[in-house]
Amino acid sequence: MAKRSSVLAALAAAEVAAPGDGALDRELAELPRNDIGNAKRFLARHSGRVLFVRNMGWLVWDARRWRREGGDEAARTLAQNTTEMIRAEARAVADEAEGYDGKAKKEIMAKAEALMRFASSSGKSSNITGMMREAAPHFGGAVWGADGAFTSAGPGDLDADPLTLNCLNGTLTVRVVERVAEVVLKDHDPADRITKLCEAAYKPDAEAPQFLAFLERIVPDKDVREFLKLFCGYCLTGLTREQIVVFLHGAGANGKSTFVDLVASIMGDYSVTLQFASLTAEGSQRRGGEATPDLARLPGARFVRASEPEMGVKFSEALVKSLTGGETVTVRHLNQGFFDFDPEYKIVLSGNHKPIIRGQDEGIWRRVRLIPFEVSIPKEERDRELAEKLWEERDGVLAWMVEGLCAYLEGGLSEPAAILTATAQYREESDAVGQFITQCITVVKGAQPVQSSEIYANYEKYARINGTPNYSATGFGKAFRERIRAMHGIERIDGMVRVYPNIVVAMVDARDDVQARAEAHARD
């Protein structure tokens, strides 16, 4: 009787709260008293509250979405609770002893006492870590693969439905039935494995009169406004079928930053801000094994805005093609392993300066859309509280975006003449070598062949005078060869010296070159 009393006293001293399910406590008491048994206890008590994802870690459910922030701490707290609840298992076993006498009762109480001791040892930090390690794959909804391997959830299992959008008041799903888009709003559900949340509620009847007036003021062209509506609706999805980069271009005080900031803020977790350096030729140069923490933030993002480019920066055309091509991207967080994900994001740039795009192939230019913002708001019209006023209409703006989404799904992304013209002009301006050929090269059949080095030397002077991008000798040689072939069908002759036949080069005036050098020196 003394041993029985000590066990019951220990249980009482532990002040274990009455379990919500005594049958569960009794069932869990039969599990092995080791890390694997505790992992099963953890899963039984807290499934649906935390989620483990490979190469990410633990996520916690906050009643609207799964959050990475605080996930590790929440999972460990619940694991600690699991060890404490082993005492509830001991209580359930001890209560069962009341119906027995003699040897049977003694054996039951011995089991309860063993569970009490195990509860104490399970509370050690190393044992809690062991429990979490064994439990992790099961909290990811692990499955048996076709090859017999046991696999936990990966980043690709999160936010998997491209036509689902998580809003403050529920999860919105759009489906196209007989070419008509239908919108359904349902309650938040952890089974959806959504990690993102918009910062607005979906209310289809919500209005945004100030926003619409603002948009009409900064974008007078109705067709361009319609494009923006369709594109913003497209950005609500995880679709990447358009494979484009949108660049809002114009001088200051034209509202483009206010517009982009508003859309990004409404999209909340679905929006990521990327440093423009990540998209430049210099910033994208990494060794094969290096981490890519900037790009590792992109899984699940749908609206990626890049900070304003500085004058003279060059796009990494290969990276832009990769990021917009819809193909799987491989990235790595710091101190973690590589993982693959399928892009869902649309890249949006805004600024006063156009990034340099040297390539003239369709592979890059079919992806670029330049949207001109040509209205400059006079100082007397500027409203310092405009951003706050527009934010008050965020539910109405989201409803406007969802209208754009439905229209996009039903009819696609129309491209007005103003955008096509502005993009074509951007392409022409970017073709520095093409402009050099137009202005300085004349096709003359039978003309004395001109050495490549002579052409390059003349281009260097031309670039200084006209402020166009300079090239290395190798880069210029490749670009000139491609452009002279495309523009005039002239091929380079390779021999001891590389030359081009049938052309005459108009030499740049040395005096202009000297003046250009002096002006550049003065600016420095």
Coordinates of C-alpha atoms in Angstrom, one line a residue:
M1 CA 0.0 0.0 0.0
A2 CA 2.9 2.3 0.7
K3 CA 4.1 2.1 -2.9
R4 CA 0.6 2.7 -4.2
S5 CA 0.3 5.8 -2.1
S6 CA 3.6 7.2 -3.2
V7 CA 2.6 6.8 -6.8
L8 CA -0.7 8.6 -6.3
A9 CA 1.0 11.3 -4.3
A10 CA 3.5 11.9 -7.1
L11 CA 0.6 12.1 -9.6
A12 CA -1.2 14.6 -7.4
A13 CA 2.0 16.7 -6.8
A14 CA 2.5 16.9 -10.6
E15 CA -0.9 18.8 -10.8
V16 CA -1.6 17.1 -14.2
A17 CA -4.7 18.6 -15.6
A18 CA -7.5 16.2 -16.3
P19 CA -7.0 14.9 -19.9
G20 CA -9.5 15.8 -22.6
D21 CA -9.7 12.1 -23.6
G22 CA -9.1 9.5 -20.9
A23 CA -9.4 6.8 -23.4
L24 CA -6.5 8.4 -25.4
D25 CA -4.4 8.6 -22.2
R26 CA -4.9 4.9 -21.6
E27 CA -4.2 4.0 -25.2
L28 CA -1.0 6.0 -25.3
A29 CA 0.2 4.3 -22.0
E30 CA 0.7 1.1 -24.1
L31 CA 3.2 2.8 -26.4
P32 CA 7.0 2.0 -26.0
R33 CA 8.8 4.0 -23.5
N34 CA 11.4 5.4 -25.9
D35 CA 11.9 8.2 -28.5
I36 CA 9.8 6.4 -31.1
G37 CA 6.9 5.8 -28.6
N38 CA 7.1 9.5 -27.6
A39 CA 7.0 10.5 -31.3
K40 CA 3.7 8.6 -31.6
R41 CA 2.5 10.3 -28.4
F42 CA 3.5 13.7 -29.9
L43 CA 1.6 13.0 -33.1
A44 CA -1.5 11.7 -31.3
R45 CA -1.8 14.7 -29.1
H46 CA -0.8 17.6 -31.4
S47 CA -1.4 16.6 -35.0
G48 CA -2.8 19.6 -36.9
R49 CA -1.1 22.1 -34.7
V50 CA 2.4 21.9 -36.1
L51 CA 3.8 20.7 -39.4
F52 CA 7.3 19.6 -40.4
V53 CA 8.6 20.3 -43.9
R54 CA 11.9 19.1 -45.3
N55 CA 14.6 21.8 -45.7
M56 CA 12.4 24.3 -43.9
G57 CA 11.7 23.0 -40.4
W58 CA 8.6 23.2 -38.2
L59 CA 5.6 25.4 -39.0
V60 CA 2.8 26.3 -36.6
W61 CA -0.9 26.7 -37.4
D62 CA -2.3 30.2 -36.4
A63 CA -5.9 29.6 -37.3
R64 CA -5.5 31.1 -40.8
R65 CA -2.3 29.6 -42.2
W66 CA 0.9 27.7 -41.4
R67 CA 3.6 30.0 -40.2
R68 CA 7.4 29.3 -40.4
E69 CA 8.0 32.1 -37.9
G70 CA 7.9 30.6 -34.4
G71 CA 7.4 27.1 -35.7
D72 CA 10.5 25.6 -34.1
E73 CA 9.6 27.1 -30.7
A74 CA 6.0 26.0 -30.9
A75 CA 6.9 22.4 -31.9
R76 CA 9.4 22.2 -29.0
T77 CA 6.8 23.6 -26.5
L78 CA 4.3 20.9 -27.7
A79 CA 6.9 18.2 -27.4
Q80 CA 7.6 19.3 -23.8
N81 CA 3.8 19.2 -23.2
T82 CA 3.8 15.6 -24.6
T83 CA 6.3 14.5 -21.9
E84 CA 4.3 16.2 -19.2
M85 CA 1.1 14.4 -20.4
I86 CA 2.9 11.0 -19.9
R87 CA 1.9 11.7 -16.2
A88 CA -1.8 11.7 -17.4
E89 CA -1.1 8.3 -18.9
A90 CA 0.2 7.1 -15.5
R91 CA -2.9 8.5 -13.8
A92 CA -5.2 6.7 -16.2
V93 CA -3.3 3.4 -15.5
A94 CA -3.4 4.1 -11.7
D95 CA -7.1 4.8 -11.8
E96 CA -7.6 1.4 -13.5
A97 CA -6.0 -0.3 -10.5
E98 CA -9.0 0.6 -8.3
G99 CA -10.9 -2.3 -9.7
Y100 CA -8.2 -4.9 -8.9
D101 CA -6.7 -6.5 -5.8
G102 CA -3.6 -8.4 -5.0
K103 CA -1.0 -9.2 -7.6
A104 CA -2.9 -7.7 -10.5
K105 CA -3.3 -4.4 -8.7
K106 CA 0.4 -4.5 -7.8
E107 CA 1.4 -5.0 -11.5
I108 CA -0.8 -2.2 -12.6
M109 CA 0.6 0.2 -10.1
A110 CA 4.1 -0.8 -11.0
K111 CA 3.3 0.1 -14.6
A112 CA 2.0 3.5 -13.5
E113 CA 5.1 4.1 -11.5
A114 CA 7.3 3.2 -14.5
L115 CA 5.4 5.7 -16.6
M116 CA 6.0 8.4 -13.9
R117 CA 9.8 7.7 -14.1
F118 CA 9.7 7.7 -17.9
A119 CA 7.9 11.0 -17.8
S120 CA 10.7 12.5 -15.8
S121 CA 13.4 11.1 -18.0
S122 CA 11.5 12.1 -21.2
G123 CA 11.7 15.7 -20.0
K124 CA 15.5 15.8 -20.6
S125 CA 16.5 18.1 -23.4
S126 CA 18.2 15.4 -25.4
N127 CA 15.2 13.1 -25.1
I128 CA 12.8 15.9 -26.3
T129 CA 15.1 16.5 -29.3
G130 CA 15.0 12.7 -30.0
M131 CA 11.2 12.7 -29.8
M132 CA 11.0 15.6 -32.3
R133 CA 13.5 14.0 -34.7
E134 CA 11.5 10.8 -34.8
A135 CA 8.2 12.6 -35.0
A136 CA 9.2 15.1 -37.8
P137 CA 8.4 13.0 -40.9
H138 CA 5.0 12.1 -39.6
F139 CA 4.0 15.7 -39.0
G140 CA 4.6 16.4 -42.6
G141 CA 2.0 13.9 -43.8
A142 CA 4.7 11.4 -44.8
V143 CA 3.9 8.9 -47.5
W144 CA 5.4 5.8 -48.9
G145 CA 6.9 6.5 -52.3
A146 CA 6.8 4.2 -55.3
D147 CA 10.4 3.2 -54.6
G148 CA 9.5 2.2 -51.1
A149 CA 11.1 5.2 -49.5
F150 CA 9.4 7.0 -46.6
T151 CA 9.2 10.7 -47.4
S152 CA 8.0 13.7 -45.4
A153 CA 6.4 16.8 -46.9
G154 CA 8.6 19.1 -48.9
P155 CA 8.3 22.8 -49.8
G156 CA 6.5 21.8 -53.0
D157 CA 3.6 20.4 -51.0
L158 CA 2.8 23.8 -49.6
D159 CA 0.5 26.3 -51.3
A160 CA 0.0 23.8 -54.0
D161 CA -3.2 25.0 -55.6
P162 CA -2.4 27.9 -58.0
L163 CA -6.0 29.1 -58.1
T164 CA -6.4 29.3 -54.3
L165 CA -5.8 32.6 -52.4
N166 CA -5.8 32.9 -48.6
C167 CA -7.6 36.0 -47.4
L168 CA -8.3 37.4 -44.0
N169 CA -11.9 36.1 -44.0
G170 CA -11.3 32.7 -45.6
T171 CA -9.7 30.9 -48.5
L172 CA -10.8 31.9 -52.0
T173 CA -10.8 29.4 -54.8
V174 CA -11.4 30.2 -58.5
R175 CA -12.5 27.6 -61.0
V176 CA -13.4 28.1 -64.7
V177 CA -16.5 26.2 -65.7
E178 CA -17.6 26.4 -69.3
R179 CA -15.3 29.5 -69.8
V180 CA -16.9 31.3 -66.9
A181 CA -14.8 32.0 -63.7
E182 CA -16.5 31.1 -60.5
V183 CA -15.3 32.3 -57.1
V184 CA -15.8 30.3 -53.9
L185 CA -14.8 31.5 -50.4
K186 CA -14.5 28.8 -47.6
D187 CA -13.2 28.7 -44.1
H188 CA -9.5 28.4 -43.4
D189 CA -8.4 24.8 -43.2
P190 CA -5.0 23.4 -42.0
A191 CA -5.4 20.5 -44.4
D192 CA -4.9 22.9 -47.3
R193 CA -1.3 23.4 -46.2
I194 CA -1.3 27.1 -47.0
T195 CA 1.5 29.3 -45.6
K196 CA 0.5 32.6 -47.1
L197 CA -2.1 35.2 -46.2
C198 CA -3.4 38.3 -48.0
E199 CA -3.8 41.4 -45.9
A200 CA -7.3 42.1 -47.1
A201 CA -10.7 40.4 -46.8
Y202 CA -12.5 39.2 -49.9
K203 CA -15.8 41.1 -50.2
P204 CA -17.0 41.0 -53.7
D205 CA -19.2 44.1 -53.2
A206 CA -16.5 46.2 -51.6
E207 CA -15.7 49.5 -53.4
A208 CA -12.6 51.5 -53.9
P209 CA -13.6 54.9 -55.4
Q210 CA -10.4 56.7 -54.3
F211 CA -8.2 54.0 -55.8
L212 CA -10.0 54.0 -59.1
A213 CA -9.7 57.8 -59.3
F214 CA -6.0 57.6 -58.4
L215 CA -5.4 54.9 -61.1
E216 CA -7.2 57.0 -63.8
R217 CA -5.1 60.0 -62.8
I218 CA -1.8 58.3 -63.2
V219 CA -2.7 56.0 -66.1
P220 CA -5.0 58.0 -68.5
D221 CA -5.0 55.3 -71.1
K222 CA -8.0 53.1 -70.5
D223 CA -6.4 50.1 -72.2
V224 CA -3.3 50.3 -70.1
R225 CA -5.5 50.4 -66.9
E226 CA -7.3 47.3 -68.1
F227 CA -4.0 45.6 -68.7
L228 CA -2.9 46.5 -65.1
K229 CA -6.2 45.1 -63.8
L230 CA -5.8 41.8 -65.7
F231 CA -2.1 41.5 -64.7
C232 CA -2.8 42.2 -61.0
G233 CA -5.5 39.5 -61.1
Y234 CA -3.0 37.1 -62.8
C235 CA -0.6 37.9 -59.9
L236 CA -3.1 36.6 -57.4
T237 CA -2.6 33.1 -58.9
G238 CA 0.3 30.7 -58.9
L239 CA 0.1 30.5 -62.7
T240 CA 3.2 31.4 -64.7
R241 CA 2.0 30.8 -68.2
E242 CA 2.7 34.4 -69.4
Q243 CA 6.4 34.2 -68.6
I244 CA 6.9 37.9 -68.5
V245 CA 8.7 40.6 -66.4
V246 CA 6.7 43.8 -66.1
F247 CA 8.6 47.1 -65.7
L248 CA 6.7 50.2 -64.6
H249 CA 8.8 53.0 -66.0
G250 CA 8.7 56.8 -65.6
A251 CA 10.2 59.8 -63.9
G252 CA 9.3 60.6 -60.3
A253 CA 6.0 61.8 -58.9
N254 CA 3.9 59.6 -61.2
G255 CA 2.3 57.3 -58.7
K256 CA 3.9 54.0 -59.9
S257 CA 5.6 53.3 -56.5
T258 CA 2.4 54.0 -54.6
F259 CA 0.5 51.6 -56.9
V260 CA 3.1 48.8 -56.6
D261 CA 3.4 49.3 -52.8
L262 CA -0.4 49.0 -52.4
V263 CA -0.6 45.8 -54.4
A264 CA 2.3 44.3 -52.6
S265 CA 0.9 45.2 -49.2
I266 CA -2.5 43.7 -50.0
M267 CA -0.9 40.5 -51.2
G268 CA 0.9 40.2 -47.9
D269 CA 2.7 36.9 -47.5
Y270 CA 2.3 36.3 -51.2
S271 CA 4.5 39.3 -51.9
V272 CA 8.3 39.3 -51.7
T273 CA 10.7 42.2 -52.2
L274 CA 13.9 41.3 -54.0
Q275 CA 17.0 43.4 -54.2
F276 CA 17.5 44.3 -57.8
A277 CA 21.1 43.2 -57.4
S278 CA 19.8 39.6 -57.4
L279 CA 18.7 40.1 -61.0
T280 CA 21.9 41.7 -62.3
A281 CA 24.8 40.1 -64.1
E282 CA 27.1 40.8 -61.1
G283 CA 24.7 39.9 -58.3
S284 CA 23.7 36.6 -59.9
Q285 CA 27.2 35.2 -60.2
R286 CA 27.5 32.5 -57.6
R287 CA 29.5 29.3 -57.4
G288 CA 27.6 26.1 -57.7
G289 CA 27.6 25.2 -54.0
E290 CA 26.8 28.7 -52.7
A291 CA 23.6 29.4 -50.8
T292 CA 20.9 31.5 -52.5
P293 CA 19.0 32.9 -49.5
D294 CA 17.5 35.7 -51.6
L295 CA 16.0 33.3 -54.1
A296 CA 15.1 30.8 -51.4
R297 CA 12.5 33.2 -50.2
L298 CA 10.5 32.9 -53.4
P299 CA 8.7 29.5 -53.0
G300 CA 5.0 30.3 -52.6
A301 CA 5.5 33.9 -53.6
R302 CA 3.3 35.2 -56.4
F303 CA 4.2 38.9 -56.6
V304 CA 7.9 39.7 -56.6
R305 CA 8.9 43.3 -56.8
A306 CA 12.5 44.3 -57.2
S307 CA 13.9 47.4 -55.7
E308 CA 14.5 50.3 -58.1
P309 CA 17.5 49.7 -60.5
E310 CA 20.3 52.2 -60.5
M311 CA 21.4 53.8 -63.8
G312 CA 23.6 51.6 -65.9
V313 CA 22.9 48.2 -64.2
K314 CA 22.7 45.1 -66.5
F315 CA 20.1 42.4 -66.3
S316 CA 21.3 38.9 -65.8
E317 CA 19.5 37.7 -68.9
A318 CA 20.1 34.0 -68.2
L319 CA 18.7 34.4 -64.7
V320 CA 15.6 36.3 -65.8
K321 CA 14.9 33.6 -68.4
S322 CA 15.3 31.0 -65.7
L323 CA 13.1 32.8 -63.2
T324 CA 10.3 33.5 -65.7
G325 CA 10.5 30.3 -67.7
G326 CA 8.2 28.2 -65.5
E327 CA 10.8 25.5 -65.0
T328 CA 11.9 24.1 -61.7
V329 CA 14.4 26.3 -59.8
T330 CA 17.0 25.0 -57.4
V331 CA 17.8 27.2 -54.3
R332 CA 19.4 26.8 -50.8
H333 CA 18.9 28.6 -47.5
L334 CA 22.0 29.4 -45.5
N335 CA 23.3 26.3 -43.7
Q336 CA 20.6 24.0 -45.2
G337 CA 20.4 21.7 -48.2
F338 CA 19.4 22.5 -51.7
F339 CA 15.7 22.1 -52.7
D340 CA 13.7 22.5 -55.9
F341 CA 10.5 24.4 -56.3
D342 CA 8.2 25.3 -59.2
P343 CA 7.9 29.1 -59.6
E344 CA 4.6 30.8 -59.0
Y345 CA 5.8 34.4 -58.9
K346 CA 5.5 37.3 -61.4
I347 CA 8.4 39.8 -61.3
V348 CA 7.5 43.5 -61.2
L349 CA 10.1 46.3 -61.5
S350 CA 9.5 50.0 -61.2
G351 CA 11.9 52.8 -61.6
N352 CA 13.2 55.8 -63.4
H353 CA 16.1 54.0 -65.1
K354 CA 15.8 51.1 -67.5
P355 CA 18.1 48.2 -66.8
I356 CA 20.5 47.4 -69.6
I357 CA 19.5 44.3 -71.7
R358 CA 22.3 43.6 -74.1
G359 CA 20.8 40.5 -75.8
Q360 CA 18.6 41.0 -78.8
D361 CA 17.2 37.5 -79.0
E362 CA 13.5 36.7 -78.6
G363 CA 14.4 34.5 -75.6
I364 CA 14.7 37.7 -73.5
W365 CA 12.6 40.3 -75.2
R366 CA 9.5 38.2 -75.4
R367 CA 9.5 38.3 -71.6
V368 CA 9.7 42.0 -71.2
R369 CA 6.7 44.4 -70.9
L370 CA 7.4 48.1 -70.3
I371 CA 4.5 50.1 -69.0
P372 CA 4.9 53.8 -69.4
F373 CA 3.9 56.1 -66.5
E374 CA 4.1 59.5 -68.3
V375 CA 2.0 61.6 -66.0
S376 CA 3.9 63.8 -63.5
I377 CA 1.7 64.9 -60.6
P378 CA 2.1 68.6 -59.9
K379 CA 3.3 69.4 -56.4
E380 CA 0.1 71.2 -55.5
E381 CA -1.9 67.9 -56.2
R382 CA 0.3 65.6 -54.2
D383 CA -1.4 64.1 -51.1
R384 CA 0.9 62.9 -48.3
E385 CA -1.9 60.8 -46.9
L386 CA -2.8 59.1 -50.2
A387 CA -1.2 55.8 -49.2
E388 CA -3.2 55.6 -46.0
K389 CA -6.4 56.5 -47.8
L390 CA -5.8 53.8 -50.4
W391 CA -5.0 51.3 -47.7
E392 CA -8.4 52.0 -46.1
E393 CA -9.9 50.7 -49.4
R394 CA -7.8 47.5 -49.5
D395 CA -10.9 45.2 -49.5
G396 CA -12.3 47.1 -52.5
V397 CA -8.9 46.9 -54.3
L398 CA -8.7 43.2 -53.7
A399 CA -12.2 42.8 -55.1
W400 CA -11.0 44.8 -58.2
M401 CA -8.0 42.4 -58.5
V402 CA -10.3 39.4 -58.2
E403 CA -12.4 40.8 -61.0
G404 CA -9.2 41.1 -63.0
L405 CA -8.4 37.5 -62.2
C406 CA -11.7 36.3 -63.5
A407 CA -11.4 38.3 -66.6
Y408 CA -7.9 37.0 -67.2
L409 CA -9.0 33.4 -66.8
E410 CA -11.8 33.9 -69.2
G411 CA -10.0 35.9 -71.8
G412 CA -6.2 36.1 -71.2
L413 CA -3.9 39.1 -70.9
S414 CA -4.6 41.7 -73.6
E415 CA -1.6 43.9 -74.5
P416 CA -2.5 47.5 -75.6
A417 CA -0.6 49.4 -78.2
A418 CA 1.0 51.8 -75.7
I419 CA 2.8 48.9 -73.9
L420 CA 3.9 47.2 -77.2
T421 CA 5.2 50.5 -78.5
A422 CA 7.1 51.4 -75.3
T423 CA 8.6 47.9 -75.1
A424 CA 9.7 48.0 -78.7
Q425 CA 11.4 51.4 -78.1
Y426 CA 13.1 50.0 -75.0
R427 CA 14.4 47.2 -77.1
E428 CA 15.7 49.6 -79.8
E429 CA 17.4 51.7 -77.2
S430 CA 19.1 48.7 -75.7
D431 CA 20.5 47.6 -79.0
A432 CA 23.7 49.7 -78.7
V433 CA 25.6 47.6 -81.2
G434 CA 22.6 47.7 -83.6
Q435 CA 22.6 51.5 -83.3
F436 CA 26.3 51.7 -83.9
I437 CA 25.9 49.6 -87.1
T438 CA 23.0 51.8 -88.3
Q439 CA 25.0 55.0 -87.7
C440 CA 28.5 54.0 -88.5
I441 CA 28.5 51.0 -90.8
T442 CA 27.7 51.2 -94.5
V443 CA 27.4 48.1 -96.7
V444 CA 29.5 48.5 -99.8
K445 CA 30.0 45.5 -102.0
G446 CA 33.7 44.8 -102.7
A447 CA 34.9 47.2 -100.0
Q448 CA 38.3 46.4 -98.4
P449 CA 37.8 44.0 -95.4
V450 CA 37.9 45.7 -92.0
Q451 CA 39.6 44.1 -89.0
S452 CA 37.5 43.3 -86.0
S453 CA 39.9 45.2 -83.7
E454 CA 39.5 48.4 -85.8
I455 CA 35.7 48.1 -85.6
Y456 CA 35.9 47.6 -81.8
A457 CA 38.2 50.6 -81.3
N458 CA 35.7 52.8 -83.2
Y459 CA 32.8 51.5 -81.2
E460 CA 34.6 52.4 -77.9
K461 CA 34.8 56.0 -79.1
Y462 CA 31.2 55.9 -80.2
A463 CA 30.1 54.5 -76.8
R464 CA 31.9 57.3 -75.0
I465 CA 30.4 60.0 -77.1
N466 CA 26.8 58.7 -77.1
G467 CA 26.8 57.4 -73.5
T468 CA 25.9 53.9 -74.6
P469 CA 27.0 50.7 -72.7
N470 CA 30.6 49.6 -73.4
Y471 CA 31.6 46.0 -74.0
S472 CA 34.7 44.0 -73.6
A473 CA 36.4 43.1 -76.8
T474 CA 35.1 39.6 -76.6
G475 CA 31.6 40.7 -75.7
F476 CA 31.5 43.2 -78.5
G477 CA 32.9 40.8 -81.0
K478 CA 30.1 38.3 -80.3
A479 CA 27.4 41.0 -80.3
F480 CA 28.6 42.6 -83.5
R481 CA 28.9 39.3 -85.3
E482 CA 25.3 38.4 -84.4
R483 CA 23.9 41.9 -85.3
I484 CA 25.7 42.4 -88.6
R485 CA 24.6 39.0 -89.7
A486 CA 20.9 39.7 -88.7
M487 CA 20.8 43.2 -90.1
H488 CA 22.8 42.8 -93.3
G489 CA 23.6 39.1 -93.8
I490 CA 27.4 39.7 -93.5
E491 CA 29.6 36.9 -92.1
R492 CA 32.9 37.4 -90.5
I493 CA 36.0 35.9 -92.2
D494 CA 38.3 34.0 -89.7
G495 CA 41.9 33.7 -90.5
M496 CA 45.2 35.0 -89.1
V497 CA 43.2 38.2 -88.6
R498 CA 39.4 38.3 -88.2
V499 CA 37.8 40.7 -90.8
Y500 CA 34.4 41.7 -92.1
P501 CA 34.0 42.1 -95.9
N502 CA 31.8 44.5 -97.8
I503 CA 31.5 47.2 -95.2
V504 CA 32.9 50.7 -94.6
V505 CA 33.3 52.1 -91.1
A506 CA 32.6 55.7 -90.6
M507 CA 35.3 56.8 -88.2
V508 CA 34.2 58.7 -85.1
D509 CA 35.6 62.2 -85.0
A510 CA 38.6 62.3 -82.7
R511 CA 37.6 65.8 -81.4
D512 CA 34.2 64.4 -80.3
D513 CA 36.0 61.6 -78.5
V514 CA 38.3 64.0 -76.7
Q515 CA 35.3 66.1 -75.6
A516 CA 33.4 63.0 -74.4
R517 CA 36.4 62.0 -72.4
A518 CA 36.7 65.4 -70.8
E519 CA 33.0 65.5 -69.9
A520 CA 33.2 62.0 -68.4
H521 CA 36.3 63.1 -66.3
A522 CA 34.4 66.2 -65.1
R523 CA 31.5 64.1 -64.0
D524 CA 33.8 61.8 -62.0

